Coordinates of C-alpha atoms in Angstrom, one line a residue:
X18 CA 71.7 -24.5 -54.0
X19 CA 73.4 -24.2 -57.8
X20 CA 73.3 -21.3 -59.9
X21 CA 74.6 -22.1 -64.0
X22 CA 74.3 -18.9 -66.5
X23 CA 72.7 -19.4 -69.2
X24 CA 74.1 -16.1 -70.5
X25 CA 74.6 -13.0 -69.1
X26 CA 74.9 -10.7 -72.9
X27 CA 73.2 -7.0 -72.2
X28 CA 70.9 -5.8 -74.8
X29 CA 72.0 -8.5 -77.5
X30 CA 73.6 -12.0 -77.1
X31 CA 77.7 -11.6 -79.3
X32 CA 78.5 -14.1 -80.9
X33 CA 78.3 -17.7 -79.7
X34 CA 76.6 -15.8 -76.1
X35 CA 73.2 -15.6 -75.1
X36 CA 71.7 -12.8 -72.9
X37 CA 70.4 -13.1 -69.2
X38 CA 69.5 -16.2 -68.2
X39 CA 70.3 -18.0 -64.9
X40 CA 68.8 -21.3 -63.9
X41 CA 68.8 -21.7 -59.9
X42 CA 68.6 -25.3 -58.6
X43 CA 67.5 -26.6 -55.3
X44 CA 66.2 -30.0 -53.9
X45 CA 65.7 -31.0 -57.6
X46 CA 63.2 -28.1 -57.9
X47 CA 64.0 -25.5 -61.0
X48 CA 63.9 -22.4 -61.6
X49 CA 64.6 -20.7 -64.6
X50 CA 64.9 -17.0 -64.1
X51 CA 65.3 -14.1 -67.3
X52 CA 64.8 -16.2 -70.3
X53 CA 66.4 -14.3 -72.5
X54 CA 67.9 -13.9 -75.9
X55 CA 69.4 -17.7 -77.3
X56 CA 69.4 -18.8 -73.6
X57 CA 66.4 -21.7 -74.3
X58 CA 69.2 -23.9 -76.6
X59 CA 71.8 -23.6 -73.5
X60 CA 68.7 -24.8 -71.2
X61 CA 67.6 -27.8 -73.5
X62 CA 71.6 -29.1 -73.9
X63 CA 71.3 -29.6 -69.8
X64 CA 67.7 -30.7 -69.6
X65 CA 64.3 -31.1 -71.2
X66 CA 61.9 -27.5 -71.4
X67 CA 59.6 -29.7 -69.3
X68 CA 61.6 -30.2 -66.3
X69 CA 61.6 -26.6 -65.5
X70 CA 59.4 -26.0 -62.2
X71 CA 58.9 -21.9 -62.7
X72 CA 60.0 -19.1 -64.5
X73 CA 61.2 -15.4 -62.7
X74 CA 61.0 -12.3 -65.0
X75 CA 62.5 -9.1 -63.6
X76 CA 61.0 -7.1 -66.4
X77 CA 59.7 -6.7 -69.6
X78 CA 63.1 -6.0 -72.0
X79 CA 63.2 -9.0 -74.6
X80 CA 67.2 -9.2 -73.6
X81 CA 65.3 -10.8 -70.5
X82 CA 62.7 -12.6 -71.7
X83 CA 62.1 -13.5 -75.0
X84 CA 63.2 -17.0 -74.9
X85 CA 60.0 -17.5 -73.0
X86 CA 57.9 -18.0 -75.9
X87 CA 60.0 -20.8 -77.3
X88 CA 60.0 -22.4 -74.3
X89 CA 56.1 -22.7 -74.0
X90 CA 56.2 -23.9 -77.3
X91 CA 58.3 -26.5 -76.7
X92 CA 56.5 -27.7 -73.5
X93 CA 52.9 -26.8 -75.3
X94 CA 53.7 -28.6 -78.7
X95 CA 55.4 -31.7 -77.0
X96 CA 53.2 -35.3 -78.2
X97 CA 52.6 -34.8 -74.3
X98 CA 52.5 -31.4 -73.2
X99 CA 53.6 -30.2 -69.6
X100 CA 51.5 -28.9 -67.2
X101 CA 51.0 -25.2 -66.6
X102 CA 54.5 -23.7 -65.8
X103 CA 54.0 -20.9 -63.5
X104 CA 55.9 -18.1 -64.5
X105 CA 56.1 -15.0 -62.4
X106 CA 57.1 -11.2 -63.6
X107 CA 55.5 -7.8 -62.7
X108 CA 52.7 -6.5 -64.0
X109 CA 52.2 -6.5 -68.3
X110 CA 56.0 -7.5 -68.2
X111 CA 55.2 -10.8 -70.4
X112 CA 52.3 -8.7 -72.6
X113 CA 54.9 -8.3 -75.7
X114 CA 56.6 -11.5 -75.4
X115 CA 53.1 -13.4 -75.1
X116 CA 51.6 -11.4 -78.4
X117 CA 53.8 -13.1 -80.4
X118 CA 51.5 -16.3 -80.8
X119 CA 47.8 -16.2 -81.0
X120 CA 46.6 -16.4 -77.3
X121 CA 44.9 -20.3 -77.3
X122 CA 48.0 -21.7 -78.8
X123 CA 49.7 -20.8 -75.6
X124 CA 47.1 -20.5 -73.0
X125 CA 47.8 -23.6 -71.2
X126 CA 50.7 -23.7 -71.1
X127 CA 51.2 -21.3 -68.4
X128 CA 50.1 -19.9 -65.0
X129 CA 50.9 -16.5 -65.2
X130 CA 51.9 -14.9 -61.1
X131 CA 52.7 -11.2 -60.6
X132 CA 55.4 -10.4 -58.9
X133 CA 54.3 -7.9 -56.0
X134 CA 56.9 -6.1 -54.1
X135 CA 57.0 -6.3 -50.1
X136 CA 55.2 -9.5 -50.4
X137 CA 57.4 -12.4 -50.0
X138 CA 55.9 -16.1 -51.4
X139 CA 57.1 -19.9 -51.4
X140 CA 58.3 -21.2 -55.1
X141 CA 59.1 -24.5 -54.3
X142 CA 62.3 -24.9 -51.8
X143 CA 62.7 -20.9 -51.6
X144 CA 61.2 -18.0 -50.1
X145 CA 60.8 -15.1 -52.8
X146 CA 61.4 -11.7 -51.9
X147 CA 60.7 -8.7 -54.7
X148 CA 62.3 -5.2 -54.4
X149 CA 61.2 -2.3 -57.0
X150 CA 64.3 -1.7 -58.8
X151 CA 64.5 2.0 -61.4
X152 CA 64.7 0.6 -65.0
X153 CA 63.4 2.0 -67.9
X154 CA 60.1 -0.7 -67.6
X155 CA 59.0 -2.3 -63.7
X156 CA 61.8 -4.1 -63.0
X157 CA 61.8 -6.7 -59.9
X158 CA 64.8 -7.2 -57.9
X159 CA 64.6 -11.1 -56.9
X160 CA 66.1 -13.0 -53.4
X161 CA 66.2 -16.3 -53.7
X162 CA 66.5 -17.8 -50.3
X163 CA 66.9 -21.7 -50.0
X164 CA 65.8 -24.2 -47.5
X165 CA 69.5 -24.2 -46.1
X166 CA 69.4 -19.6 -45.4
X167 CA 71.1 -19.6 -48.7
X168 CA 70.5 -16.7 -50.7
X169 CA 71.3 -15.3 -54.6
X170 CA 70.0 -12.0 -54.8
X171 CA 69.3 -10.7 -58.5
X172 CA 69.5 -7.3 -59.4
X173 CA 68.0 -7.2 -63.0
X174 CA 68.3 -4.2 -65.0
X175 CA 68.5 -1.2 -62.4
X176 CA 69.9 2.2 -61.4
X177 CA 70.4 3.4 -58.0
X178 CA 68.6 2.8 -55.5
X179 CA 68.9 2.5 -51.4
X180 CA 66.6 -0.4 -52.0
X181 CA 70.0 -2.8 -53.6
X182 CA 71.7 -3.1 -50.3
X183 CA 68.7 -4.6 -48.4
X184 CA 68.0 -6.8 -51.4
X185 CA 71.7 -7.8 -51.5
X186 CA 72.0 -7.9 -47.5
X187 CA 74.3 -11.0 -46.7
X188 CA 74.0 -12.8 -49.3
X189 CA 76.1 -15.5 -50.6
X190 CA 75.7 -14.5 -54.3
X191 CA 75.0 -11.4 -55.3
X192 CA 74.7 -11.2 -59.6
X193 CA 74.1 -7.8 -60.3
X194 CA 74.1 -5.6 -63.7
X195 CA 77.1 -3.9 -64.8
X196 CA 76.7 -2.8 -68.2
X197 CA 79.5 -0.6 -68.0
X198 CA 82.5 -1.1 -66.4
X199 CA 83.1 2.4 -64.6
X200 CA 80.4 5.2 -65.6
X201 CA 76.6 4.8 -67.2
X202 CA 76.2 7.5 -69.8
X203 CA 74.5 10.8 -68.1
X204 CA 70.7 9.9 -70.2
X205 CA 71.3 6.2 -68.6
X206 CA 72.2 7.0 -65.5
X207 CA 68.6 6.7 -63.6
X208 CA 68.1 3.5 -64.9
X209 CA 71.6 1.2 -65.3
X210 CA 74.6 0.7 -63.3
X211 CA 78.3 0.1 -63.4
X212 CA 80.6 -2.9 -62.6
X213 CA 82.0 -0.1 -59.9
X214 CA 78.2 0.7 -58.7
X215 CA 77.9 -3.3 -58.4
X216 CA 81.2 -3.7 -56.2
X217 CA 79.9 -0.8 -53.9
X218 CA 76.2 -2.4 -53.6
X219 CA 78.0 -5.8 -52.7
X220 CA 80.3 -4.1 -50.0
X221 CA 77.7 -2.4 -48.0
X222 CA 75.6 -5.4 -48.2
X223 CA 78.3 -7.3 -46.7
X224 CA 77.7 -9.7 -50.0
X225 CA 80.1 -13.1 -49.9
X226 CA 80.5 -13.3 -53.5
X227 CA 79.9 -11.0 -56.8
X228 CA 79.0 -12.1 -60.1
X229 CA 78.6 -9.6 -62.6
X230 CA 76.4 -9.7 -65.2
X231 CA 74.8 -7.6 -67.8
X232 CA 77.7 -6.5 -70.0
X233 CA 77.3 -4.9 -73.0
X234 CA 78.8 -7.3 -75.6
X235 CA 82.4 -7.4 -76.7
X236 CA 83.4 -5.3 -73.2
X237 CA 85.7 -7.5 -72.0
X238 CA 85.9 -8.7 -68.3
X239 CA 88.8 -7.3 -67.1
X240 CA 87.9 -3.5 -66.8
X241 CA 84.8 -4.5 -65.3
X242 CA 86.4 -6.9 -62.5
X243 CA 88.9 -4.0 -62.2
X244 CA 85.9 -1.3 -61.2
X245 CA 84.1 -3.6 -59.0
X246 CA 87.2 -4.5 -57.0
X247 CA 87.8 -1.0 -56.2
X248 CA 85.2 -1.6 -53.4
X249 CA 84.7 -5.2 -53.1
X250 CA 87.3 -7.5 -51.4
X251 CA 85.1 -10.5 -52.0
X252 CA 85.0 -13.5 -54.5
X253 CA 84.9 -11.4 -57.9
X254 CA 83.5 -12.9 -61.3
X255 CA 81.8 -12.4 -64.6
X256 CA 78.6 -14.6 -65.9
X257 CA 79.8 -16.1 -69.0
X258 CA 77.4 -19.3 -70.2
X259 CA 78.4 -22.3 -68.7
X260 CA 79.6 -20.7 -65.0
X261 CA 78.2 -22.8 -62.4
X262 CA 78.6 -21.8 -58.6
X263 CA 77.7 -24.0 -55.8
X264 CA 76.5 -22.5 -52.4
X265 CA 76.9 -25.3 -50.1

């Protein structure tokens, strides 16, 4: 089981970044989860837009999923398009993102799943589970867990909630926002969380490893690494494009 960022930019993707974007890779099935912001180049210099098996959405924030529409269009437009490409996200999460072509130029290219808390599903190699995560839109906290009782657990974009240990319980990755490194700002508060929030989720979970994601751009990773390991003893890291970890 492989996880590579794609990018891991909050709100915009700096310079030379791209926004969320995490490809998770198991007995050569793929899935592509949070297409975001400049994250479809980083995909397409590691393999074609039609080798991608699905396609998780947390929620609806373009820092999340614009880069869908590009990649349907490059499977759609292909001399031989792909096949459908399921892609799963809550409820009216992909409405925006989907507008932005004239609905038969995409149509086929796509299965479109909702994501459906409490109701876990088979996506090739793993078993899905979705947790209702406070955002500012739906936003579906994702476990991944492989064929081997590996897990990734996915946070999105969330504030607190007692829901984060149980979706974070023992796993062997946990990547979960931290937009700030010590303290969301008081109107944000509900609906973000810290690098510090983060290393506290992954403690009581009894996580194995934190990857923190989610940064605004230009915070560097050091103050962020510093709040988390207040609470967390565990492997410690930031998702920067081009990280790869392995859960054998």
């Amino acid at each position: 089981m492989r996880l590579t960022v794609l990018g891991g930019c909050g709100a915009w993707p700096g310079a030379g970044q791209a926004c969320s974007g995490y490809l998770v890779e198991e007995e050569g099935f793929r899935v592509l989860v949070d297409p975001g912001y400049a994250t479809l180049p980083r995909l397409l210099a590691l393999m074609g837009a039609d080798e991608i098996d699905a396609v998780l959405v947390t929620h609806g924030h373009p820092d999340h999923c614009a880069d869908l529409n590009p990649l349907l269009r490059a499977r759609a437009l292909a001399d031989d398009p792909a096949p459908p490409l399921p892609v799963h996200a809550p409820p009216g999460a992909l409405d925006a993102v989907m507008a932005l072509d004239k609905p038969r130029m995409l149509a086929a290219a796509l299965t479109r799943h909702d994501l459906r808390p409490g109701l876990p599903s088979e996506l090739g190699p793993f078993r899905l589970d979705t947790f209702d995560l406070p955002h500012h839109v739906p936003n579906a906290g994702l476990r991944l867990t492989g064929a081997a009782g590996r897990v990734i657990a996915y946070t999105g974009d969330t504030g607190p909630s007692t829901e984060l240990v149980s979706l974070a319980k023992d796993a062997d990755l946990l990547l979960a926002e931290a937009t700030y490194p010590e303290r969301v700002p008081e109107e944000d508060a509900p609906y973000l969380s810290s690098a510090r929030d983060a290393g506290r989720t992954a403690a009581s979970a009894g996580a194995a490893r934190l990857l923190l994601t989610h940064l605004w751009p230009g915070t560097p990773a050091e103050p962020a690494l510093a709040a988390a390991a207040a609470s967390y003893t565990g492997e410690l890291s930031v998702a920067t494009a081009g990280v790869t970890v392995d859960l054998a």
